[in-house]
CSV table of N, CA and C and ligand atoms in Angstrom, one decimal:
chain,number,residue,atom,x,y,z
A,1,MET,N,97.5,84.5,112.4
A,1,MET,CA,96.9,83.4,111.7
A,1,MET,C,97.9,82.4,111.2
A,2,ALA,N,97.7,81.1,111.5
A,2,ALA,CA,98.7,80.1,111.0
A,2,ALA,C,98.6,79.9,109.5
A,3,ALA,N,99.6,79.4,108.9
A,3,ALA,CA,99.6,79.2,107.4
A,3,ALA,C,98.4,78.3,107.0
A,4,ALA,N,98.2,77.3,107.7
A,4,ALA,CA,97.1,76.4,107.4
A,4,ALA,C,95.7,77.1,107.4
A,5,ASP,N,95.5,78.0,108.3
A,5,ASP,CA,94.3,78.8,108.4
A,5,ASP,C,94.2,79.7,107.2
A,6,VAL,N,95.3,80.3,106.9
A,6,VAL,CA,95.3,81.3,105.7
A,6,VAL,C,94.9,80.5,104.5
A,7,LEU,N,95.5,79.3,104.3
A,7,LEU,CA,95.1,78.5,103.1
A,7,LEU,C,93.7,78.2,103.1
A,8,ASN,N,93.1,77.8,104.2
A,8,ASN,CA,91.7,77.4,104.2
A,8,ASN,C,90.8,78.6,104.0
A,9,LYS,N,91.2,79.7,104.5
A,9,LYS,CA,90.3,80.9,104.4
A,9,LYS,C,90.5,81.7,103.1
A,10,TYR,N,91.8,81.8,102.6
A,10,TYR,CA,92.1,82.7,101.5
A,10,TYR,C,92.5,81.9,100.2
A,11,TRP,N,92.6,80.6,100.2
A,11,TRP,CA,93.1,79.9,99.0
A,11,TRP,C,92.3,78.7,98.6
A,12,ALA,N,91.7,78.0,99.6
A,12,ALA,CA,91.0,76.8,99.3
A,12,ALA,C,89.8,77.0,98.3
A,13,ASP,N,89.5,76.0,97.5
A,13,ASP,CA,88.4,76.2,96.6
A,13,ASP,C,87.1,75.9,97.3
A,14,SER,N,86.0,75.9,96.6
A,14,SER,CA,84.7,75.8,97.3
A,14,SER,C,84.5,74.4,97.9
A,15,ASN,N,85.3,73.4,97.4
A,15,ASN,CA,85.2,72.1,98.1
A,15,ASN,C,86.2,71.9,99.2
A,16,GLY,N,86.9,73.0,99.6
A,16,GLY,CA,87.8,72.9,100.7
A,16,GLY,C,89.2,72.3,100.3
A,17,GLU,N,89.4,72.1,99.0
A,17,GLU,CA,90.6,71.6,98.5
A,17,GLU,C,91.6,72.7,98.3
A,18,ILE,N,92.9,72.4,98.4
A,18,ILE,CA,94.0,73.4,98.2
A,18,ILE,C,94.6,73.3,96.8
A,19,PRO,N,94.2,74.2,95.9
A,19,PRO,CA,94.8,74.1,94.5
A,19,PRO,C,96.3,74.3,94.5
A,20,LEU,N,97.0,73.5,93.7
A,20,LEU,CA,98.5,73.6,93.7
A,20,LEU,C,98.9,74.1,92.2
A,21,PRO,N,99.9,74.9,92.1
A,21,PRO,CA,100.7,75.4,93.2
A,21,PRO,C,100.0,76.6,93.9
A,22,VAL,N,100.3,76.8,95.2
A,22,VAL,CA,99.8,77.9,95.9
A,22,VAL,C,100.5,79.2,95.4
A,23,ASP,N,99.7,80.2,95.2
A,23,ASP,CA,100.2,81.5,94.8
A,23,ASP,C,100.1,82.5,95.9
A,24,ALA,N,101.2,82.8,96.5
A,24,ALA,CA,101.3,83.7,97.6
A,24,ALA,C,100.9,85.2,97.2
A,25,THR,N,101.1,85.5,96.0
A,25,THR,CA,100.8,86.9,95.5
A,25,THR,C,99.3,87.1,95.6
A,26,ILE,N,98.5,86.1,95.2
A,26,ILE,CA,97.1,86.2,95.2
A,26,ILE,C,96.6,86.3,96.7
A,27,ILE,N,97.2,85.4,97.5
A,27,ILE,CA,96.8,85.4,98.9
A,27,ILE,C,97.2,86.7,99.6
A,28,ALA,N,98.3,87.3,99.3
A,28,ALA,CA,98.7,88.6,99.8
A,28,ALA,C,97.7,89.6,99.5
A,29,GLU,N,97.2,89.6,98.2
A,29,GLU,CA,96.2,90.6,97.8
A,29,GLU,C,94.9,90.4,98.5
A,30,ARG,N,94.5,89.1,98.6
A,30,ARG,CA,93.3,88.8,99.3
A,30,ARG,C,93.3,89.2,100.8
A,31,LEU,N,94.6,89.3,101.4
A,31,LEU,CA,94.7,89.7,102.7
A,31,LEU,C,94.9,91.2,102.8
A,32,GLY,N,94.8,91.9,101.7
A,32,GLY,CA,94.7,93.4,101.7
A,32,GLY,C,96.1,94.0,101.4
A,33,ALA,N,97.1,93.3,101.0
A,33,ALA,CA,98.4,93.9,100.7
A,33,ALA,C,98.4,94.3,99.2
A,34,GLU,N,99.4,95.2,98.9
A,34,GLU,CA,99.7,95.5,97.5
A,34,GLU,C,101.0,94.9,97.2
A,35,VAL,N,101.1,94.2,96.0
A,35,VAL,CA,102.3,93.5,95.7
A,35,VAL,C,102.9,94.1,94.4
A,36,PHE,N,104.2,94.5,94.5
A,36,PHE,CA,104.9,95.1,93.4
A,36,PHE,C,106.1,94.2,93.0
A,37,ALA,N,106.5,94.3,91.7
A,37,ALA,CA,107.7,93.7,91.3
A,37,ALA,C,108.6,94.8,90.8
A,38,GLY,N,109.9,94.7,91.1
A,38,GLY,CA,110.9,95.7,90.7
A,38,GLY,C,112.2,95.1,90.6
A,39,ASP,N,113.1,95.6,89.7
A,39,ASP,CA,114.4,95.2,89.6
A,39,ASP,C,115.3,95.7,90.8
A,40,LEU,N,115.4,94.9,91.8
A,40,LEU,CA,116.2,95.4,93.0
A,40,LEU,C,117.7,95.0,92.9
A,41,SER,N,118.0,94.3,91.8
A,41,SER,CA,119.4,93.8,91.7
A,41,SER,C,120.4,94.9,91.5
A,42,GLN,N,120.0,96.0,91.0
A,42,GLN,CA,120.9,97.1,90.7
A,42,GLN,C,121.4,97.7,92.0
A,43,GLU,N,120.5,97.7,93.0
A,43,GLU,CA,120.8,98.3,94.3
A,43,GLU,C,121.7,97.3,95.1
A,44,ASP,N,121.3,96.1,95.1
A,44,ASP,CA,121.9,95.1,96.0
A,44,ASP,C,121.6,93.7,95.4
A,45,ASN,N,122.6,93.0,95.0
A,45,ASN,CA,122.5,91.8,94.3
A,45,ASN,C,121.8,90.7,95.1
A,46,ASP,N,121.8,90.8,96.4
A,46,ASP,CA,121.3,89.8,97.3
A,46,ASP,C,119.9,90.1,97.8
A,47,LEU,N,119.4,91.2,97.3
A,47,LEU,CA,118.1,91.7,97.8
A,47,LEU,C,116.9,90.9,97.2
A,48,SER,N,116.1,90.2,98.0
A,48,SER,CA,115.0,89.4,97.5
A,48,SER,C,113.7,90.1,97.5
A,49,GLY,N,113.5,91.0,98.5
A,49,GLY,CA,112.3,91.7,98.5
A,49,GLY,C,112.2,92.5,99.9
A,50,PHE,N,111.1,93.2,100.0
A,50,PHE,CA,110.9,93.9,101.3
A,50,PHE,C,109.4,94.1,101.5
A,51,ILE,N,109.0,94.4,102.7
A,51,ILE,CA,107.6,94.7,103.0
A,51,ILE,C,107.6,95.9,104.0
A,52,TYR,N,106.6,96.8,103.8
A,52,TYR,CA,106.3,97.8,104.7
A,52,TYR,C,104.9,97.7,105.1
A,53,ILE,N,104.7,97.6,106.4
A,53,ILE,CA,103.3,97.5,107.0
A,53,ILE,C,103.0,98.8,107.7
A,54,PRO,N,102.3,99.7,107.1
A,54,PRO,CA,102.0,101.0,107.6
A,54,PRO,C,101.0,100.9,108.8
A,55,PRO,N,101.0,102.0,109.6
A,55,PRO,CA,100.0,102.0,110.7
A,55,PRO,C,98.6,101.9,110.2
A,56,SER,N,98.3,102.4,109.0
A,56,SER,CA,97.0,102.2,108.4
A,56,SER,C,97.2,102.1,106.9
A,57,GLY,N,96.2,101.5,106.2
A,57,GLY,CA,96.4,101.4,104.8
A,57,GLY,C,97.0,100.0,104.5
A,58,PRO,N,97.1,99.7,103.2
A,58,PRO,CA,97.6,98.4,102.8
A,58,PRO,C,99.1,98.2,103.0
A,59,PRO,N,99.5,97.0,103.5
A,59,PRO,CA,100.9,96.7,103.5
A,59,PRO,C,101.4,96.6,102.1
A,60,GLN,N,102.7,97.0,101.9
A,60,GLN,CA,103.2,97.0,100.5
A,60,GLN,C,104.4,96.0,100.5
A,61,ILE,N,104.3,95.1,99.5
A,61,ILE,CA,105.3,94.1,99.3
A,61,ILE,C,106.0,94.4,98.0
A,62,THR,N,107.3,94.3,98.0
A,62,THR,CA,108.0,94.4,96.7
A,62,THR,C,108.9,93.2,96.5
A,63,ILE,N,108.9,92.6,95.4
A,63,ILE,CA,109.6,91.4,95.1
A,63,ILE,C,110.6,91.7,94.0
A,64,ASN,N,111.8,91.2,94.1
A,64,ASN,CA,112.9,91.4,93.1
A,64,ASN,C,112.5,90.6,91.8
A,65,SER,N,112.2,91.4,90.8
A,65,SER,CA,111.7,90.8,89.5
A,65,SER,C,112.8,90.0,88.8
A,66,THR,N,114.1,90.2,89.2
A,66,THR,CA,115.1,89.5,88.5
A,66,THR,C,115.5,88.2,89.1
A,67,ASP,N,114.9,87.9,90.3
A,67,ASP,CA,115.1,86.5,90.9
A,67,ASP,C,114.4,85.5,90.1
A,68,HIS,N,114.8,84.2,90.2
A,68,HIS,CA,114.2,83.1,89.6
A,68,HIS,C,112.8,82.9,90.2
A,69,ILE,N,111.8,82.4,89.4
A,69,ILE,CA,110.4,82.3,89.8
A,69,ILE,C,110.3,81.6,91.2
A,70,HIS,N,111.1,80.6,91.4
A,70,HIS,CA,111.0,79.8,92.7
A,70,HIS,C,111.3,80.8,93.9
A,71,ARG,N,112.3,81.6,93.7
A,71,ARG,CA,112.7,82.5,94.7
A,71,ARG,C,111.6,83.6,94.9
A,72,ARG,N,111.1,84.1,93.8
A,72,ARG,CA,110.1,85.1,93.9
A,72,ARG,C,108.9,84.6,94.7
A,73,ARG,N,108.5,83.4,94.3
A,73,ARG,CA,107.3,82.8,95.0
A,73,ARG,C,107.6,82.6,96.5
A,74,PHE,N,108.8,82.2,96.9
A,74,PHE,CA,109.1,82.0,98.3
A,74,PHE,C,109.2,83.3,99.0
A,75,THR,N,109.8,84.3,98.3
A,75,THR,CA,109.9,85.7,99.0
A,75,THR,C,108.5,86.2,99.3
A,76,CYS,N,107.6,86.1,98.3
A,76,CYS,CA,106.3,86.7,98.6
A,76,CYS,C,105.6,86.0,99.7
A,77,ALA,N,105.7,84.7,99.8
A,77,ALA,CA,105.1,83.9,100.9
A,77,ALA,C,105.8,84.3,102.2
A,78,HIS,N,107.1,84.5,102.2
A,78,HIS,CA,107.8,85.0,103.4
A,78,HIS,C,107.3,86.4,103.9
A,79,GLU,N,107.1,87.3,102.9
A,79,GLU,CA,106.6,88.6,103.3
A,79,GLU,C,105.2,88.5,103.9
A,80,VAL,N,104.3,87.6,103.4
A,80,VAL,CA,103.0,87.4,103.9
A,80,VAL,C,103.2,87.0,105.4
A,81,GLY,N,104.2,86.2,105.7
A,81,GLY,CA,104.4,85.7,107.0
A,81,GLY,C,104.8,86.9,107.9
A,82,HIS,N,105.6,87.8,107.4
A,82,HIS,CA,105.9,89.0,108.2
A,82,HIS,C,104.7,89.9,108.5
A,83,MET,N,103.9,90.0,107.5
A,83,MET,CA,102.7,90.8,107.6
A,83,MET,C,101.7,90.3,108.7
A,84,LEU,N,101.5,89.0,108.7
A,84,LEU,CA,100.6,88.4,109.7
A,84,LEU,C,101.3,88.3,111.1
A,85,ASP,N,102.6,88.2,111.1
A,85,ASP,CA,103.3,88.3,112.4
A,85,ASP,C,103.1,89.6,113.0
A,86,VAL,N,103.3,90.7,112.2
A,86,VAL,CA,103.1,92.1,112.8
A,86,VAL,C,101.7,92.3,113.2
A,87,ARG,N,100.8,91.9,112.4
A,87,ARG,CA,99.4,92.1,112.7
A,87,ARG,C,99.0,91.2,113.9
A,88,GLY,N,99.5,90.0,114.0
A,88,GLY,CA,99.1,89.0,115.1
A,88,GLY,C,99.6,89.5,116.4
A,89,ASN,N,100.8,90.2,116.3
A,89,ASN,CA,101.4,90.8,117.6
A,89,ASN,C,100.9,92.2,117.9
A,90,GLN,N,99.9,92.6,117.1
A,90,GLN,CA,99.3,94.0,117.2
A,90,GLN,C,100.4,95.1,117.4
A,91,LEU,N,101.4,95.0,116.5
A,91,LEU,CA,102.4,96.0,116.4
A,91,LEU,C,101.8,97.1,115.6
A,92,ARG,N,102.3,98.4,115.8
A,92,ARG,CA,101.7,99.5,115.1
A,92,ARG,C,102.1,99.5,113.6
A,93,GLU,N,103.4,99.2,113.4
A,93,GLU,CA,103.8,99.1,112.0
A,93,GLU,C,105.0,98.2,112.0
A,94,GLY,N,105.4,97.8,110.8
A,94,GLY,CA,106.6,97.0,110.6
A,94,GLY,C,107.2,97.1,109.3
A,95,GLY,N,108.5,96.8,109.2
A,95,GLY,CA,109.2,96.8,108.0
A,95,GLY,C,110.3,95.8,108.0
A,96,PHE,N,110.5,95.1,106.9
A,96,PHE,CA,111.5,94.1,106.8
A,96,PHE,C,112.1,94.1,105.4
A,97,VAL,N,113.4,94.1,105.4
A,97,VAL,CA,114.2,94.0,104.1
A,97,VAL,C,114.8,92.6,104.1
A,98,ASP,N,114.5,91.9,103.0
A,98,ASP,CA,115.0,90.5,103.0
A,98,ASP,C,116.0,90.3,101.9
A,99,ARG,N,117.1,89.8,102.5
A,99,ARG,CA,118.2,89.5,101.6
A,99,ARG,C,118.4,88.0,101.6
A,100,ARG,N,119.3,87.5,100.8
A,100,ARG,CA,119.6,86.1,100.7
A,100,ARG,C,119.9,85.5,102.1
A,101,ASP,N,120.6,86.2,102.9
A,101,ASP,CA,121.0,85.7,104.2
A,101,ASP,C,119.9,85.7,105.2
A,102,THR,N,119.0,86.7,105.3
A,102,THR,CA,117.9,86.6,106.2
A,102,THR,C,116.9,85.5,105.9
A,103,MET,N,116.9,85.2,104.6
A,103,MET,CA,115.9,84.1,104.2
A,103,MET,C,116.5,82.7,104.2
A,104,SER,N,117.8,82.6,104.6
A,104,SER,CA,118.4,81.3,104.6
A,104,SER,C,117.9,80.5,105.8
A,105,SER,N,117.8,79.2,105.6
A,105,SER,CA,117.3,78.3,106.6
A,105,SER,C,118.2,78.3,107.8
A,106,ALA,N,119.4,78.8,107.7
A,106,ALA,CA,120.4,78.8,108.8
A,106,ALA,C,120.2,80.0,109.7
A,107,GLY,N,119.3,80.9,109.3
A,107,GLY,CA,119.1,82.2,110.0
A,107,GLY,C,118.6,81.9,111.4
A,108,THR,N,118.9,82.8,112.4
A,108,THR,CA,118.4,82.6,113.7
A,108,THR,C,117.5,83.7,114.3
A,109,ASP,N,117.4,84.9,113.5
A,109,ASP,CA,116.5,85.9,113.9
A,109,ASP,C,115.0,85.4,114.0
A,110,PRO,N,114.4,85.4,115.2
A,110,PRO,CA,113.1,84.8,115.4
A,110,PRO,C,112.0,85.3,114.4
A,111,ARG,N,112.1,86.6,114.0
A,111,ARG,CA,111.1,87.1,113.0
A,111,ARG,C,111.3,86.4,111.7
A,112,GLU,N,112.6,86.2,111.3
A,112,GLU,CA,112.9,85.6,110.0
A,112,GLU,C,112.6,84.1,110.1
A,113,VAL,N,112.9,83.5,111.2
A,113,VAL,CA,112.6,82.0,111.3
A,113,VAL,C,111.1,81.8,111.2
A,114,PHE,N,110.3,82.7,111.8
A,114,PHE,CA,108.9,82.6,111.7
A,114,PHE,C,108.4,82.7,110.2
A,115,ALA,N,108.9,83.8,109.5
A,115,ALA,CA,108.5,84.0,108.2
A,115,ALA,C,108.9,82.9,107.2
A,116,ASN,N,110.1,82.3,107.5
A,116,ASN,CA,110.5,81.2,106.6
A,116,ASN,C,109.7,80.0,106.8
A,117,ALA,N,109.4,79.7,108.1
A,117,ALA,CA,108.6,78.5,108.4
A,117,ALA,C,107.1,78.7,107.8
A,118,PHE,N,106.6,79.9,108.0
A,118,PHE,CA,105.3,80.3,107.4
A,118,PHE,C,105.3,80.1,105.9
A,119,ALA,N,106.3,80.6,105.2
A,119,ALA,CA,106.4,80.5,103.8
A,119,ALA,C,106.4,79.0,103.3
A,120,ALA,N,107.2,78.2,104.0
A,120,ALA,CA,107.3,76.8,103.6
A,120,ALA,C,106.0,76.1,103.8
A,121,THR,N,105.3,76.4,104.9
A,121,THR,CA,104.0,75.7,105.2
A,121,THR,C,102.9,76.2,104.2
A,122,LEU,N,103.0,77.5,103.8
A,122,LEU,CA,102.0,78.1,102.9
A,122,LEU,C,102.2,77.4,101.5
A,123,LEU,N,103.4,77.4,101.0
A,123,LEU,CA,103.7,76.9,99.6
A,123,LEU,C,103.6,75.3,99.6
A,124,MET,N,104.0,74.7,100.7
A,124,MET,CA,104.0,73.2,100.7
A,124,MET,C,103.2,72.7,101.9
A,125,PRO,N,101.9,72.8,101.8
A,125,PRO,CA,101.0,72.4,102.9
A,125,PRO,C,101.3,70.9,103.3
A,126,SER,N,101.2,70.7,104.6
A,126,SER,CA,101.7,69.4,105.1
A,126,SER,C,100.8,68.2,104.6
A,127,ASP,N,99.5,68.3,104.5
A,127,ASP,CA,98.7,67.2,104.1
A,127,ASP,C,99.0,66.9,102.6
A,128,GLU,N,99.1,67.9,101.8
A,128,GLU,CA,99.3,67.7,100.3
A,128,GLU,C,100.7,67.1,100.1
A,129,VAL,N,101.7,67.6,100.9
A,129,VAL,CA,103.0,67.0,100.7
A,129,VAL,C,103.0,65.6,101.1
A,130,GLU,N,102.3,65.3,102.2
A,130,GLU,CA,102.3,63.9,102.7
A,130,GLU,C,101.7,63.0,101.6
A,131,TRP,N,100.5,63.4,101.1
A,131,TRP,CA,99.8,62.6,100.1
A,131,TRP,C,100.7,62.4,98.8
A,132,LEU,N,101.2,63.5,98.3
A,132,LEU,CA,101.9,63.4,97.0
A,132,LEU,C,103.3,62.8,97.2
A,133,ALA,N,103.9,62.8,98.4
A,133,ALA,CA,105.2,62.1,98.6
A,133,ALA,C,105.0,60.6,98.4
A,134,GLU,N,103.8,60.1,98.4
A,134,GLU,CA,103.6,58.7,98.1
A,134,GLU,C,103.6,58.3,96.7
A,135,GLU,N,103.4,59.4,95.8
A,135,GLU,CA,103.4,59.1,94.4
A,135,GLU,C,104.5,59.7,93.6
A,136,LEU,N,105.2,60.7,94.1
A,136,LEU,CA,106.2,61.5,93.4
A,136,LEU,C,107.6,61.5,94.0
A,137,ASP,N,108.6,61.6,93.1
A,137,ASP,CA,109.9,61.8,93.7
A,137,ASP,C,110.2,63.2,94.0
A,138,LEU,N,111.4,63.5,94.5
A,138,LEU,CA,111.7,64.9,94.9
A,138,LEU,C,111.5,65.9,93.8
A,139,TYR,N,111.9,65.6,92.6
A,139,TYR,CA,111.7,66.5,91.4
A,139,TYR,C,110.3,66.7,91.1
A,140,GLY,N,109.5,65.6,91.1
A,140,GLY,CA,108.1,65.7,90.8
A,140,GLY,C,107.4,66.6,91.8
A,141,LEU,N,107.8,66.4,93.1
A,141,LEU,CA,107.2,67.2,94.2
A,141,LEU,C,107.5,68.7,94.0
A,142,ALA,N,108.8,69.0,93.7
A,142,ALA,CA,109.2,70.4,93.5
A,142,ALA,C,108.4,71.0,92.4
A,143,ARG,N,108.3,70.2,91.3
A,143,ARG,CA,107.5,70.8,90.2
A,143,ARG,C,106.1,71.0,90.5
A,144,ARG,N,105.5,70.1,91.2
A,144,ARG,CA,104.0,70.2,91.6
A,144,ARG,C,103.8,71.4,92.5
A,145,PHE,N,104.7,71.6,93.5
A,145,PHE,CA,104.5,72.7,94.4
A,145,PHE,C,105.1,74.0,93.9
A,146,ARG,N,105.9,73.9,92.8
A,146,ARG,CA,106.6,75.0,92.1
A,146,ARG,C,107.5,75.7,93.1
A,147,VAL,N,108.4,74.9,93.6
A,147,VAL,CA,109.4,75.4,94.5
A,147,VAL,C,110.8,74.8,94.1
A,148,SER,N,111.9,75.3,94.6
A,148,SER,CA,113.2,74.7,94.3
A,148,SER,C,113.3,73.3,95.0
A,149,THR,N,114.2,72.5,94.5
A,149,THR,CA,114.3,71.2,95.1
A,149,THR,C,114.9,71.3,96.5
A,150,ASP,N,115.7,72.4,96.7
A,150,ASP,CA,116.2,72.6,98.1
A,150,ASP,C,115.1,72.9,99.1
A,151,ALA,N,114.2,73.8,98.7
A,151,ALA,CA,113.0,74.1,99.5
A,151,ALA,C,112.2,72.9,99.8
A,152,MET,N,112.0,72.1,98.7
A,152,MET,CA,111.2,70.9,98.8
A,152,MET,C,111.9,69.9,99.8
A,153,GLN,N,113.2,69.7,99.6
A,153,GLN,CA,113.9,68.8,100.5
A,153,GLN,C,113.8,69.2,102.0
A,154,ASN,N,114.0,70.5,102.2
A,154,ASN,CA,113.9,71.1,103.6
A,154,ASN,C,112.5,70.8,104.2
A,155,ARG,N,111.5,70.9,103.3
A,155,ARG,CA,110.1,70.7,103.8
A,155,ARG,C,109.9,69.2,104.2
A,156,LEU,N,110.4,68.4,103.3
A,156,LEU,CA,110.3,66.9,103.6
A,156,LEU,C,111.0,66.6,104.9
A,157,ASP,N,112.2,67.1,105.0
A,157,ASP,CA,113.0,66.9,106.3
A,157,ASP,C,112.2,67.3,107.5
A,158,THR,N,111.6,68.5,107.4
A,158,THR,CA,110.8,69.1,108.5
A,158,THR,C,109.7,68.1,108.9
A,159,LEU,N,109.0,67.6,107.8
A,159,LEU,CA,107.9,66.7,108.1
A,159,LEU,C,108.3,65.3,108.3
A,160,GLY,N,109.5,65.0,108.2
A,160,GLY,CA,110.0,63.6,108.4
A,160,GLY,C,109.5,62.7,107.3
A,161,LEU,N,109.4,63.2,106.1
A,161,LEU,CA,108.9,62.3,105.0
A,161,LEU,C,110.0,62.0,104.0
A,162,ARG,N,109.9,60.9,103.3
A,162,ARG,CA,110.8,60.6,102.2
A,162,ARG,C,110.0,60.3,101.0
A,163,PRO,N,110.3,61.0,99.9
A,163,PRO,CA,109.5,60.8,98.7
A,163,PRO,C,109.9,59.5,98.0
A,164,LEU,N,109.2,59.2,96.9
A,164,LEU,CA,109.6,58.0,96.2
A,164,LEU,C,111.0,58.1,95.6
A,165,GLY,N,111.6,57.0,95.2
A,165,GLY,CA,112.8,57.1,94.4
A,165,GLY,C,114.1,57.2,95.3
B,201,LIG,ZN1,112.1,88.4,106.3
């Protein structure tokens, strides 16, 4: 399922509008996953989160509770991407451990590239970004979508948009 379809099916309100900011934790739960938060920094400072998708039963997502809220939100959206990727490819099970480097926009692993693109599209839907880029500057947009300015700038670049200011 593409991110836009997930938004329409699991996040849009009864008028078909997309409430902002998008909350990937709620979407993950509506898709049947269990989402946990834990202090992962003691084990590995760069660990953002992980997901295990068992052969049966709910996928389990764990997010590093010590990360900044922007990062936690992006990690959760990224894990939802992994979950739908595994299900969409009808794999029996899947597991991903996400560190700062696997989630970097410079990464080349196709599974990670997919999850990153999915997360960006889920948290910053193209129509909403396009509309709001006519009224807000980069900081206003980042606040509205509740993402980092880096993530917002990447998304604007992907869509070929320039915000006000
Ligand atoms: Zn990943």
